[in-house]
JSON list of C-alpha atoms in Angstrom, two decimals:
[
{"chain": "A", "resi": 1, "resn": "UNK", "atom": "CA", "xyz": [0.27, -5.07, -2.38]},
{"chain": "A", "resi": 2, "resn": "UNK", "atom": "CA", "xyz": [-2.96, -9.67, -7.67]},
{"chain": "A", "resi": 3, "resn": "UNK", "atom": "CA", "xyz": [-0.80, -8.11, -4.52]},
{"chain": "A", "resi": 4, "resn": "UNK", "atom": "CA", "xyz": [2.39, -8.49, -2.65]},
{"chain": "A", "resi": 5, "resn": "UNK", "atom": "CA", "xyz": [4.79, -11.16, -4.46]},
{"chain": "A", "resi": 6, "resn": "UNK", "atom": "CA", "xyz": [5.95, -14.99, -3.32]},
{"chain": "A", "resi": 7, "resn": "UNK", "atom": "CA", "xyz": [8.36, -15.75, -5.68]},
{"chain": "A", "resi": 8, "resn": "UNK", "atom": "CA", "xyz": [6.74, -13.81, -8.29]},
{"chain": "A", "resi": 9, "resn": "UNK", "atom": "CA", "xyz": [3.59, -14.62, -7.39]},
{"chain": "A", "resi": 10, "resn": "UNK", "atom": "CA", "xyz": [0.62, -12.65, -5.64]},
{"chain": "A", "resi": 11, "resn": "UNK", "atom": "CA", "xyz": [-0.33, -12.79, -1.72]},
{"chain": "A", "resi": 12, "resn": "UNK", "atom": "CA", "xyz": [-4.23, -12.20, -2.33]},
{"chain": "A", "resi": 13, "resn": "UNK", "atom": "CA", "xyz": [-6.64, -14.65, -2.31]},
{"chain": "A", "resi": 14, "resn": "UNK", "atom": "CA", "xyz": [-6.13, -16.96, -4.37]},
{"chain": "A", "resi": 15, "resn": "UNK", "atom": "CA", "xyz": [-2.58, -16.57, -4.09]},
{"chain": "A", "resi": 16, "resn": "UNK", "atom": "CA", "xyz": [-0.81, -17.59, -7.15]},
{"chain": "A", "resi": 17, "resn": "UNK", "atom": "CA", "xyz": [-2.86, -15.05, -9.15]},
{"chain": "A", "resi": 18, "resn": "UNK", "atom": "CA", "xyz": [0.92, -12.64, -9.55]},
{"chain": "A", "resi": 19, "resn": "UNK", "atom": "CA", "xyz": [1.89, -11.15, -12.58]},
{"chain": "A", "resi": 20, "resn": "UNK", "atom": "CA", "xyz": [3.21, -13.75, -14.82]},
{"chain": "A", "resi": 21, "resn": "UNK", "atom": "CA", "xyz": [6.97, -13.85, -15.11]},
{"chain": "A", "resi": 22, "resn": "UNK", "atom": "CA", "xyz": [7.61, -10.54, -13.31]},
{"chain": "A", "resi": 23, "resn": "UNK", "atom": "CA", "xyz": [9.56, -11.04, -10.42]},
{"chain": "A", "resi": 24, "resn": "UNK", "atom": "CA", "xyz": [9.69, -8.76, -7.20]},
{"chain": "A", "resi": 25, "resn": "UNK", "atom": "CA", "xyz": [11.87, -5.52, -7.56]},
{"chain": "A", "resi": 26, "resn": "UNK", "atom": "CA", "xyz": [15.17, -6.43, -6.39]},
{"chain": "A", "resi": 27, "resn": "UNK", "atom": "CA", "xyz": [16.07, -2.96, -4.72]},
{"chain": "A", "resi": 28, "resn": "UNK", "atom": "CA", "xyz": [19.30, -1.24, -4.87]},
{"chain": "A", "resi": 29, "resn": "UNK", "atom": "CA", "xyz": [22.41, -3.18, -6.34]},
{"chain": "A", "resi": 30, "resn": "UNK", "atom": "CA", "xyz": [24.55, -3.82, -3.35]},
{"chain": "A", "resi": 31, "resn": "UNK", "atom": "CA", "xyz": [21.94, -2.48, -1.25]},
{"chain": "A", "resi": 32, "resn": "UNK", "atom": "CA", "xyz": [20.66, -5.53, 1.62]},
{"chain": "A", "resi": 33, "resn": "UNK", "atom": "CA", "xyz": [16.80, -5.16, 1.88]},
{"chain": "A", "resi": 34, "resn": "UNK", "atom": "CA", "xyz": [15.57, -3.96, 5.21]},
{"chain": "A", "resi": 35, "resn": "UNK", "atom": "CA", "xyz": [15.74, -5.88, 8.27]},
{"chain": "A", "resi": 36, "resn": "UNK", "atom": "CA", "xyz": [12.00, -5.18, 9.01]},
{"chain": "A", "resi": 37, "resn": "UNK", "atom": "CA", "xyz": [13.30, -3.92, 12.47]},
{"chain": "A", "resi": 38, "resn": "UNK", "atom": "CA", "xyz": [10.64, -0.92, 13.40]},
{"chain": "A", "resi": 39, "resn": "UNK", "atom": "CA", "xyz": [13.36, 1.12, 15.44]},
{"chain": "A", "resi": 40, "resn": "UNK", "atom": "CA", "xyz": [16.32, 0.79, 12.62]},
{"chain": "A", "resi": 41, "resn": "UNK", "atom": "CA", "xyz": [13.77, 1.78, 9.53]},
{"chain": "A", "resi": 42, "resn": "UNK", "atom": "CA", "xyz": [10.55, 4.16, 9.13]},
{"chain": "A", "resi": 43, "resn": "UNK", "atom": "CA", "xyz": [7.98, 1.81, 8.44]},
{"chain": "A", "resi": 44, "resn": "UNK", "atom": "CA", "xyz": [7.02, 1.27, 4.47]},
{"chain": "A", "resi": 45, "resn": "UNK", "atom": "CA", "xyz": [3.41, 3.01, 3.70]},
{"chain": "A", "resi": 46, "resn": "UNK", "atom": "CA", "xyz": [2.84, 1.70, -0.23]},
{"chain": "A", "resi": 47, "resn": "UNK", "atom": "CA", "xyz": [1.04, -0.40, -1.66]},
{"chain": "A", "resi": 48, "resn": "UNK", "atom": "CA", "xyz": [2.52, -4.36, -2.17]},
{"chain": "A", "resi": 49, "resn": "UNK", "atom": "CA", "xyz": [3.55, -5.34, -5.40]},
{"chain": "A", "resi": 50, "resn": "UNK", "atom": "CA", "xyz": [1.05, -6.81, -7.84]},
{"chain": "A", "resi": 51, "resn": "UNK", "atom": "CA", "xyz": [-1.33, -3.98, -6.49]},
{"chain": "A", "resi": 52, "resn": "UNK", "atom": "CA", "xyz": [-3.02, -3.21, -9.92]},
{"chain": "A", "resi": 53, "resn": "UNK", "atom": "CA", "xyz": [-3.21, 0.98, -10.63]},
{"chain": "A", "resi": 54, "resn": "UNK", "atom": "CA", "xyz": [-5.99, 2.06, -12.93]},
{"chain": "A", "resi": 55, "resn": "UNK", "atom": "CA", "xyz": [-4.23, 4.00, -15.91]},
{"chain": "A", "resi": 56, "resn": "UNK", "atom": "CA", "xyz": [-5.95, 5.03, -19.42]},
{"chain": "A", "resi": 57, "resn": "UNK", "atom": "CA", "xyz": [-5.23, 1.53, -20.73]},
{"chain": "A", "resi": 58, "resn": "UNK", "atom": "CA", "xyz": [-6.03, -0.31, -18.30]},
{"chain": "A", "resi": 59, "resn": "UNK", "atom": "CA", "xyz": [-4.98, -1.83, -14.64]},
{"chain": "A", "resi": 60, "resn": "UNK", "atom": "CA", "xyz": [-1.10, -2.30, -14.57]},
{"chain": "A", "resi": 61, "resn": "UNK", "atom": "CA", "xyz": [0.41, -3.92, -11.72]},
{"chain": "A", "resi": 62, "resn": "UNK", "atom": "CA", "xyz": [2.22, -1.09, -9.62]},
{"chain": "A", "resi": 63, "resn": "UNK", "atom": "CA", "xyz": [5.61, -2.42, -10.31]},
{"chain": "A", "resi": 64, "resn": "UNK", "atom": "CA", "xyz": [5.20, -1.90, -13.74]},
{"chain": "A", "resi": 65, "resn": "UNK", "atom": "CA", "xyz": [4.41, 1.87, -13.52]},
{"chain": "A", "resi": 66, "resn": "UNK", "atom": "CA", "xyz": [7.32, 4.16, -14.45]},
{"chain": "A", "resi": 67, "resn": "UNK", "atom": "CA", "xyz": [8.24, 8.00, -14.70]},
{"chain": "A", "resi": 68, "resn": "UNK", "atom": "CA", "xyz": [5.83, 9.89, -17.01]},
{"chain": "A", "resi": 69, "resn": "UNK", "atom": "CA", "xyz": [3.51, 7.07, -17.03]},
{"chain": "A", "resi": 70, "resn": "UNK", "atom": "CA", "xyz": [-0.26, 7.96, -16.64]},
{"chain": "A", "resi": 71, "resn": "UNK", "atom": "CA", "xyz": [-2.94, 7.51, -13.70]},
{"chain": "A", "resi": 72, "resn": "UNK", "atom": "CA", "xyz": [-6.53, 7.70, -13.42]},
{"chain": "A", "resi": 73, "resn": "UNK", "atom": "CA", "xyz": [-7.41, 9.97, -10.62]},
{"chain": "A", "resi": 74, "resn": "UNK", "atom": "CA", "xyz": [-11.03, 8.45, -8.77]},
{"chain": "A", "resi": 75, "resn": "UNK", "atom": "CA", "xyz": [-12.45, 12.08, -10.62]},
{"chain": "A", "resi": 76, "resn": "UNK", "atom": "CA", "xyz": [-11.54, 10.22, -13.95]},
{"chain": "A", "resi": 77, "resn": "UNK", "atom": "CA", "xyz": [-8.44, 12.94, -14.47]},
{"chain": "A", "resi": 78, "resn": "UNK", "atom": "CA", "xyz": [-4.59, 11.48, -15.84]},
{"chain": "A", "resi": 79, "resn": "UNK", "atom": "CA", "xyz": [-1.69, 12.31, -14.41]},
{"chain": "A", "resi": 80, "resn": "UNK", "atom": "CA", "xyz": [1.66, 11.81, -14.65]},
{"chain": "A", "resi": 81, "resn": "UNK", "atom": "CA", "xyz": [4.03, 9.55, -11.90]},
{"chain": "A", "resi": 82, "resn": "UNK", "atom": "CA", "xyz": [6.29, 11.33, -10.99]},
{"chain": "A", "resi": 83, "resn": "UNK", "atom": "CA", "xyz": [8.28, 8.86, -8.93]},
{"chain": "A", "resi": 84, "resn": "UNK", "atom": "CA", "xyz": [7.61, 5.48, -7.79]},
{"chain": "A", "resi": 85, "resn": "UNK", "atom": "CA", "xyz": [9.69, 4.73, -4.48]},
{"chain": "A", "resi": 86, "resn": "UNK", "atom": "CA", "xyz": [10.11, 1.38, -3.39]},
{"chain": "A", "resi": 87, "resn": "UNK", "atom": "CA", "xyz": [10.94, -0.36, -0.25]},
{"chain": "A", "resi": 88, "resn": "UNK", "atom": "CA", "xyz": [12.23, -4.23, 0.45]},
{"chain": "A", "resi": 89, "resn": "UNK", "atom": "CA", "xyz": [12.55, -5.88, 3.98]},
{"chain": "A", "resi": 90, "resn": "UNK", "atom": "CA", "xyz": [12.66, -8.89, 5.56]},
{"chain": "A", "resi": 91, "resn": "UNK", "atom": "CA", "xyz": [9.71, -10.03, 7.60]},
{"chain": "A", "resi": 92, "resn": "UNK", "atom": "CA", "xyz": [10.15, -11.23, 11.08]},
{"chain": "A", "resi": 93, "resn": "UNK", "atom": "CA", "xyz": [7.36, -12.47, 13.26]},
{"chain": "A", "resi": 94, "resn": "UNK", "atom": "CA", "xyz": [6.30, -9.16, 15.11]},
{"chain": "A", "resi": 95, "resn": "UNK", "atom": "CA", "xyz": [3.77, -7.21, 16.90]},
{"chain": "A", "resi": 96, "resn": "UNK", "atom": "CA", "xyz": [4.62, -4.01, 14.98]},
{"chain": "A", "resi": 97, "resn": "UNK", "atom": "CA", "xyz": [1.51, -3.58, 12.77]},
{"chain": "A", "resi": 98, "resn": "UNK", "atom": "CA", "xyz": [3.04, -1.25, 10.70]},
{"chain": "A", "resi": 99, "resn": "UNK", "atom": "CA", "xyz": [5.43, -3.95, 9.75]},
{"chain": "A", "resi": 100, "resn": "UNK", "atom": "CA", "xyz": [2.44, -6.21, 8.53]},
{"chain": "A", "resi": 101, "resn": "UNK", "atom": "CA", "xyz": [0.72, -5.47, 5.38]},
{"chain": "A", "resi": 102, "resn": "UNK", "atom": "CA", "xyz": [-3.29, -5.40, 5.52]},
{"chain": "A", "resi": 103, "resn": "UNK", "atom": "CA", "xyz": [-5.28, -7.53, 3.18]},
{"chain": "A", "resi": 104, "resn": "UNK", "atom": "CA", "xyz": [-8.88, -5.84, 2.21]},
{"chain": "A", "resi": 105, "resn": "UNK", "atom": "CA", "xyz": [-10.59, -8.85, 0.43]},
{"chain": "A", "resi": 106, "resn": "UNK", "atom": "CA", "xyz": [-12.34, -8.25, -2.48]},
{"chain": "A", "resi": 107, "resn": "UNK", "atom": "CA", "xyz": [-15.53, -6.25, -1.58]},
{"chain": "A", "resi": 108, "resn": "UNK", "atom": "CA", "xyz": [-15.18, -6.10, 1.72]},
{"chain": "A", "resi": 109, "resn": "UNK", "atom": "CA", "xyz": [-15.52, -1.95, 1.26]},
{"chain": "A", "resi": 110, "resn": "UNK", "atom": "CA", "xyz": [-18.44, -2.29, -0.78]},
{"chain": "A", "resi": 111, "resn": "UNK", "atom": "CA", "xyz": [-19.39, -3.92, -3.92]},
{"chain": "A", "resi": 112, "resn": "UNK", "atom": "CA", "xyz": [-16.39, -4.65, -6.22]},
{"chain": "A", "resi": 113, "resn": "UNK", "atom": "CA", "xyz": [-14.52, -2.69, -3.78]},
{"chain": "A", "resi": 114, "resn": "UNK", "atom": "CA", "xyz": [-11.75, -4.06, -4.35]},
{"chain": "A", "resi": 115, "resn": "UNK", "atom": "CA", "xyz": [-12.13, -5.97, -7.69]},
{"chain": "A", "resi": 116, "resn": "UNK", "atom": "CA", "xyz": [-9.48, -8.10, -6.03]},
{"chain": "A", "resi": 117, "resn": "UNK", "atom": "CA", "xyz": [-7.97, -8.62, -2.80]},
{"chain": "A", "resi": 118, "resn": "UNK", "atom": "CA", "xyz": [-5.89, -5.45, -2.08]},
{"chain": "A", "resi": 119, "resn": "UNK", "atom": "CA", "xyz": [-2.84, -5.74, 0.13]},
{"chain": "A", "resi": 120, "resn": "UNK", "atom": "CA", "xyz": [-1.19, -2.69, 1.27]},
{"chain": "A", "resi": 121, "resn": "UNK", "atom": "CA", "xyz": [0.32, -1.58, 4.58]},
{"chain": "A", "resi": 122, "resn": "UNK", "atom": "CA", "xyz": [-1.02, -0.63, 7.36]},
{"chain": "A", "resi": 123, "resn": "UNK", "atom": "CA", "xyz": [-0.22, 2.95, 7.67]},
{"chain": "A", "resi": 124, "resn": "UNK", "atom": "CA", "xyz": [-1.54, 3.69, 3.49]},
{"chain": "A", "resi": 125, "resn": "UNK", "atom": "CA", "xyz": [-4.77, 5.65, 3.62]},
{"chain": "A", "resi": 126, "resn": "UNK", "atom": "CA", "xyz": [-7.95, 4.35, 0.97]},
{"chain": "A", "resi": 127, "resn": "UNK", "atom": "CA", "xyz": [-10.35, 6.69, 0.63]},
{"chain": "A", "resi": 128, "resn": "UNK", "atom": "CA", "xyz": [-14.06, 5.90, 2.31]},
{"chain": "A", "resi": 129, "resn": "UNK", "atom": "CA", "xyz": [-16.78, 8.13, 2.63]},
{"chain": "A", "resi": 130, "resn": "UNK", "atom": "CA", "xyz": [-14.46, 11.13, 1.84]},
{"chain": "A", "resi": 131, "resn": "UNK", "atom": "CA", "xyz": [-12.16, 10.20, 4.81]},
{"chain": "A", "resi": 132, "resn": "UNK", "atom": "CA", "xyz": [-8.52, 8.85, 4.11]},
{"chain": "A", "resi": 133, "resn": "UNK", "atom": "CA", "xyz": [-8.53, 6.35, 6.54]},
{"chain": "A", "resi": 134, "resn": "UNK", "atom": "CA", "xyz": [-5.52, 4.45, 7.17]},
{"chain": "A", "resi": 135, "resn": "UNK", "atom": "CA", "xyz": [-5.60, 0.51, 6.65]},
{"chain": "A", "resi": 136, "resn": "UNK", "atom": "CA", "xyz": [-5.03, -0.86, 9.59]},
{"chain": "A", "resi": 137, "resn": "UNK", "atom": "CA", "xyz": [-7.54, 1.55, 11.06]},
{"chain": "A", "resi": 138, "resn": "UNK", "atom": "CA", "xyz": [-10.29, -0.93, 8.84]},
{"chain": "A", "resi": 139, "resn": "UNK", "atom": "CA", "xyz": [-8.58, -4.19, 10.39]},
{"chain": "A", "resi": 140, "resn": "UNK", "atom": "CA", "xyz": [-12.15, -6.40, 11.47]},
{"chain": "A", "resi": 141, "resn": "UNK", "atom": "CA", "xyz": [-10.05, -9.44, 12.02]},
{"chain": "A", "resi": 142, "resn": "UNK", "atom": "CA", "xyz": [-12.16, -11.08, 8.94]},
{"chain": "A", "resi": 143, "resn": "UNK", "atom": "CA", "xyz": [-12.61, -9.72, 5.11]},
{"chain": "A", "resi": 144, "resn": "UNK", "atom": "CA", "xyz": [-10.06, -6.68, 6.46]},
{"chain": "A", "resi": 145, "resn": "UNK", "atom": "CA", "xyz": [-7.12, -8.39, 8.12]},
{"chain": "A", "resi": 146, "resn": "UNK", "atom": "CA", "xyz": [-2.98, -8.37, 8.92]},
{"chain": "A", "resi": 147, "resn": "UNK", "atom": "CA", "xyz": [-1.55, -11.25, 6.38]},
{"chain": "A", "resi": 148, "resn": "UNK", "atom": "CA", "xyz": [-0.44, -13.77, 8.63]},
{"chain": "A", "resi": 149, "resn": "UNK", "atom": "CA", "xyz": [3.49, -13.81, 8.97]},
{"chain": "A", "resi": 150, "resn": "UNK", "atom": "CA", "xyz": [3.98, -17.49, 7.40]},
{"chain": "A", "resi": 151, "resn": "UNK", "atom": "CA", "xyz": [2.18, -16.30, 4.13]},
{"chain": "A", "resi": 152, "resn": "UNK", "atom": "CA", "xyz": [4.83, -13.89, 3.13]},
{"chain": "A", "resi": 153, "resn": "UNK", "atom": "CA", "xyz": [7.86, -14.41, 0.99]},
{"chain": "A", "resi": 154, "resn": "UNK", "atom": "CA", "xyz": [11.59, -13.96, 2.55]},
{"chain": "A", "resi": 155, "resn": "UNK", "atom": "CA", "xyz": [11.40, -10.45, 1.18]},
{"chain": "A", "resi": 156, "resn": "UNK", "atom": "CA", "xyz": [8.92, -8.13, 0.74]},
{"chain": "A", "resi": 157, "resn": "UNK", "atom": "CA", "xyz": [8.66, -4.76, -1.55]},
{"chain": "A", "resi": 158, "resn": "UNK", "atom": "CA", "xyz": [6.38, -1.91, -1.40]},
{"chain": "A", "resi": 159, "resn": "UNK", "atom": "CA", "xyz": [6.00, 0.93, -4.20]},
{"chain": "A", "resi": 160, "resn": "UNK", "atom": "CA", "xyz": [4.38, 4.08, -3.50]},
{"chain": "A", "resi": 161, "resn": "UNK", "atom": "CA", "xyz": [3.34, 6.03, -6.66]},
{"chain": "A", "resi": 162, "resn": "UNK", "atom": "CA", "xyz": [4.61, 10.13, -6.37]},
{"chain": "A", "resi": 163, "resn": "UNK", "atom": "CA", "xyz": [2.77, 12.81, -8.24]},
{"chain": "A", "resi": 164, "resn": "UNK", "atom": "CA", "xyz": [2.84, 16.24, -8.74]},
{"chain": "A", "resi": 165, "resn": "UNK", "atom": "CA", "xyz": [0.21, 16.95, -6.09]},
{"chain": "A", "resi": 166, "resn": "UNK", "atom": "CA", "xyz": [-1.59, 14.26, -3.48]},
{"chain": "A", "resi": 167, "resn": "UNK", "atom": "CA", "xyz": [-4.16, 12.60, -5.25]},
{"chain": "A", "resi": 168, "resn": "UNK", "atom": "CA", "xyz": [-6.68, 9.85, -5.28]},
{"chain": "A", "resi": 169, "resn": "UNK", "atom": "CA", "xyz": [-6.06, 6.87, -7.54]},
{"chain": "A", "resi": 170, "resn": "UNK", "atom": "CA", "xyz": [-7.58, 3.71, -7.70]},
{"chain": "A", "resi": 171, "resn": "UNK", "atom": "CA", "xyz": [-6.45, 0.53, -6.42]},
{"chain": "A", "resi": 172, "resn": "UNK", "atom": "CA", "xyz": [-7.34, -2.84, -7.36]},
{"chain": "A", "resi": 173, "resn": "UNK", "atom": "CA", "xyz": [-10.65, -0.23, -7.80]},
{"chain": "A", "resi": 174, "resn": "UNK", "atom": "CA", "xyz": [-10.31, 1.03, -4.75]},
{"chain": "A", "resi": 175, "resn": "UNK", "atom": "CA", "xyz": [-9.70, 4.60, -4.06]},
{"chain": "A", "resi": 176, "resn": "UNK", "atom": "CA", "xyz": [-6.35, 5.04, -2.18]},
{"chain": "A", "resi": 177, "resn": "UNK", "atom": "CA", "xyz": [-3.59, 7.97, -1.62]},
{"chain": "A", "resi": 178, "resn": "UNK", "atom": "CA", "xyz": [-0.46, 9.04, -3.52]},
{"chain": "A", "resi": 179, "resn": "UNK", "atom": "CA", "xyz": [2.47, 9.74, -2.12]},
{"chain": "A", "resi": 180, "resn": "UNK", "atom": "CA", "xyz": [2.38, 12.31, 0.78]},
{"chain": "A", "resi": 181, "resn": "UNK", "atom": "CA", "xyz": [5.71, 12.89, 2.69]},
{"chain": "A", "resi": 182, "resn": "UNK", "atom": "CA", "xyz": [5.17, 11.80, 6.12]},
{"chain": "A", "resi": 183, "resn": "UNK", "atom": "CA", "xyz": [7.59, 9.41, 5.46]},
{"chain": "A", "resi": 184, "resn": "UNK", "atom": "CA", "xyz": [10.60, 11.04, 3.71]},
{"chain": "A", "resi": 185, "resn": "UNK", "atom": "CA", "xyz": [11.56, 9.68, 0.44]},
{"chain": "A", "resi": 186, "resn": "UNK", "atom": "CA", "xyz": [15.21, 8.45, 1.97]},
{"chain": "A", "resi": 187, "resn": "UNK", "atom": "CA", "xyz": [13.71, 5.73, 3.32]},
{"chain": "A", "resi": 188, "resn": "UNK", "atom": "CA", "xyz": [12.60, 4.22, 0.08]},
{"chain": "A", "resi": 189, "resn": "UNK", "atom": "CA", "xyz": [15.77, 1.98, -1.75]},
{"chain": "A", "resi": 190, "resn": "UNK", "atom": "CA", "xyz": [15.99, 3.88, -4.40]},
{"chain": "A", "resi": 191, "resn": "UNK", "atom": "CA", "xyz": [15.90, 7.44, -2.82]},
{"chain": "A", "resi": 192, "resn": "UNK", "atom": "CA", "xyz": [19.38, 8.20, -4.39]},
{"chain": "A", "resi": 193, "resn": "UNK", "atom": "CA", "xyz": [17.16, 8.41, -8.04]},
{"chain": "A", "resi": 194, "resn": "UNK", "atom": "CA", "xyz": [14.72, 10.82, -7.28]},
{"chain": "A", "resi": 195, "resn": "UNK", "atom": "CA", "xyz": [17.83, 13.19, -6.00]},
{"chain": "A", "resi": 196, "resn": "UNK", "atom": "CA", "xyz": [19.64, 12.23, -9.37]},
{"chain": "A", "resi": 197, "resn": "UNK", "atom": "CA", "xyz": [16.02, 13.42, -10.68]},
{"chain": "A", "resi": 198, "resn": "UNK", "atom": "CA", "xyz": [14.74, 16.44, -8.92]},
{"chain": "A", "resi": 199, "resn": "UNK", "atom": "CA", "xyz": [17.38, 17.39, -6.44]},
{"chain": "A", "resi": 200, "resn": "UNK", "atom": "CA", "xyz": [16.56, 18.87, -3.33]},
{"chain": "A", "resi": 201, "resn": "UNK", "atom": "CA", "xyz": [13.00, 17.09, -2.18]},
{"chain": "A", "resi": 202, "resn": "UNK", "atom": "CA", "xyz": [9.54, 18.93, -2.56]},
{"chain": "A", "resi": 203, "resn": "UNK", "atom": "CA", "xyz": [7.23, 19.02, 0.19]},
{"chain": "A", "resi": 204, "resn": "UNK", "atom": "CA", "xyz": [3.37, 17.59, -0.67]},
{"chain": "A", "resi": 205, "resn": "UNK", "atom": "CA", "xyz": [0.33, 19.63, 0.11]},
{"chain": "A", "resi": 206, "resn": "UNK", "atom": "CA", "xyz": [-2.06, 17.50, 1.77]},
{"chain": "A", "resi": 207, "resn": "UNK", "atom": "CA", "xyz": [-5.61, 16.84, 0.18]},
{"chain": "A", "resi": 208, "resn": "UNK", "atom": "CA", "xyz": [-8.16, 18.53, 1.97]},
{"chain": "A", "resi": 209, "resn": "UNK", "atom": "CA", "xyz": [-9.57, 15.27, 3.38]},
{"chain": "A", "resi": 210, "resn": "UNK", "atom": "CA", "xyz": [-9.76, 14.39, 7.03]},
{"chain": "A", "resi": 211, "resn": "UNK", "atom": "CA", "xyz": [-7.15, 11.56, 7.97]},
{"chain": "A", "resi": 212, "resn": "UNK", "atom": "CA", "xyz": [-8.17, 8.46, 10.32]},
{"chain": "A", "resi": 213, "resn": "UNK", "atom": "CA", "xyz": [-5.04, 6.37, 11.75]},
{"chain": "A", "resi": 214, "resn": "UNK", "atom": "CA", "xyz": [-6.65, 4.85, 14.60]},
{"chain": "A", "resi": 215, "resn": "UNK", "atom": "CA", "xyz": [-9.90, 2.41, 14.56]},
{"chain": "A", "resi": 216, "resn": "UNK", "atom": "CA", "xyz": [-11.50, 4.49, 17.41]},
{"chain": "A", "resi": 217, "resn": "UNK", "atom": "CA", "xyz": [-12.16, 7.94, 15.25]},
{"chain": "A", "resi": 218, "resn": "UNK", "atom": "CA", "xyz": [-13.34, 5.70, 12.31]},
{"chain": "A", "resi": 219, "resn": "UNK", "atom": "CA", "xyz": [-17.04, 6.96, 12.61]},
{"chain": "A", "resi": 220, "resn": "UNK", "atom": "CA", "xyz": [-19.40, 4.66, 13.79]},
{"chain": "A", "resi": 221, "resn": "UNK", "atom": "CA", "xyz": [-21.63, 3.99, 11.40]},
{"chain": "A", "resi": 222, "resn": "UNK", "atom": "CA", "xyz": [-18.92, 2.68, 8.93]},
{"chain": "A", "resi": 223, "resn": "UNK", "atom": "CA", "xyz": [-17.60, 0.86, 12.12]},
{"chain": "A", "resi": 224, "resn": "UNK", "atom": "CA", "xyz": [-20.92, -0.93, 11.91]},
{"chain": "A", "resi": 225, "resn": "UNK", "atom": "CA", "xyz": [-21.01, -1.35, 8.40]},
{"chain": "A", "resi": 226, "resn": "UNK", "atom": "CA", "xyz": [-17.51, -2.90, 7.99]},
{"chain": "A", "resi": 227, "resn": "UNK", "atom": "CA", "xyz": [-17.48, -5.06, 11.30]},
{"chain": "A", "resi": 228, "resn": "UNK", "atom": "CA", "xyz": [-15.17, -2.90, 13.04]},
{"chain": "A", "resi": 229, "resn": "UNK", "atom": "CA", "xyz": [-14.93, -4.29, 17.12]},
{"chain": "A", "resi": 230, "resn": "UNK", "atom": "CA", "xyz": [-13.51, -1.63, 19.62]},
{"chain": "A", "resi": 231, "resn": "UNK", "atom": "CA", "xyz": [-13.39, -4.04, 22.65]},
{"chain": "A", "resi": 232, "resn": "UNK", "atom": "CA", "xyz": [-10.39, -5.60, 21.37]},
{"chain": "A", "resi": 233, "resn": "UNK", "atom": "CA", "xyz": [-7.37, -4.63, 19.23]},
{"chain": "A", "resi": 234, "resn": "UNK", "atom": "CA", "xyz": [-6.36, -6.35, 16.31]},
{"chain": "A", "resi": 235, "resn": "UNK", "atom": "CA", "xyz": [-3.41, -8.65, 16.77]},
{"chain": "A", "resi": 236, "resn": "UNK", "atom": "CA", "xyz": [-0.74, -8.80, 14.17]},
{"chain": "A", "resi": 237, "resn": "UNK", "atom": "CA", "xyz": [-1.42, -12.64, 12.96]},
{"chain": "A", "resi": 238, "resn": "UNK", "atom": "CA", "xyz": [1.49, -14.95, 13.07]},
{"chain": "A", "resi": 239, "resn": "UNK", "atom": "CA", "xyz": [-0.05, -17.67, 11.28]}
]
């Protein structure tokens, strides 16, 4: 998502806990944000901004992070961004979960995980157990939930963090996926960069972790342990 921005300030709990002074990414020049309509746009998977990423000095708000900047990996390694895509749209009061960012409260994984309330959408994978598990996969309906529609700003950006390989980085100290192409890079604002950059795009090798995208497969003892229901689906919340 310290997470996504309302007029420069941060959706977690408490919510005026933003990055002082910085104000959301504005996006392309010229370019209108996305409409937030699921069957015009891929949906965003990236993290919301004020997300902090764990980097040799310190957490830095995602937003912050540029090219050639350095990461802490979860195995305590540093490497380098390679890109950071971002993504605005408009919110409109919708079912379409993928739409709706997920808030994980602060340790609602475990102990300090997350430090802070993390907000990210709900197709980005953290890390659990040594399964990536997609967020909205975790959704409880209490400490892991959809941010209600009312509590989001007029516009919303995303940043996903690219590096040479798919890796595990930490989160608001949470451990949470790099970019991995299932969504192409086009769909990101600033997609005319990394061609500027790179050229041609690169396909991403997968980590060799098993991937969880639907709250059914999420085994059932972390079920238990997080307060995962099955008998009813989680509701994208409107207010």
């Amino acid at each position: 998502m310290a997470n996504e921005t309302n007029n420069g300030q941060a959706l977690g709990k408490p919510p005026h806990a933003g990055v002082p002074g910085k104000p959301p990414h504005a996006g392309v020049p010229g370019k209108p944000p996305h409409a937030g309509n699921p069957h015009d746009d891929k949906p965003p998977v990236c993290f919301a901004a004020g997300s902090m990423i764990a980097t040799p000095e310190g957490e830095v708000a995602v937003e912050t992070l540029a090219i050639g900047d350095l990461v802490m990996t979860a195995s305590g390694e540093q490497v380098a961004v390679k890109w950071v895509g971002h993504q605005t749209f408009r919110p409109v009061a919708s079912s379409d979960e993928n739409l709706q960012p997920v808030r994980i409260s602060a340790g609602a994984l475990e102990t300090g995980k997350p430090n802070r309330d993390l907000v990210l959408t709900a197709s980005h994978g953290v890390i659990i157990d040594g399964l990536v598990i997609n967020a909205g996969a975790l959704v409880n309906q209490g400490s892991i939930d959809f941010v209600a529609w009312n509590e989001l700003p007029d516009t919303v950006t995303y940043y996903h963090i690219e590096t040479e390989n798919h890796e595990v980085i930490l989160a608001n100290g949470t451990e949470a996926e790099t970019y991995i192409d299932y969504i192409e890079r086009k769909a990101f604002d600033n997609y005319d960069e990394y061609v500027a950059l790179y050229g041609t795009e690169t396909r991403i090798v997968e980590m060799p972790h098993h991937r969880i995208s639907a709250r059914r497969l999420v085994p059932l003892a972390l079920r238990q342990r997080l307060g995962i229901e099955l008998n009813e689906a989680p509701m994208a919340k409107t207010a």
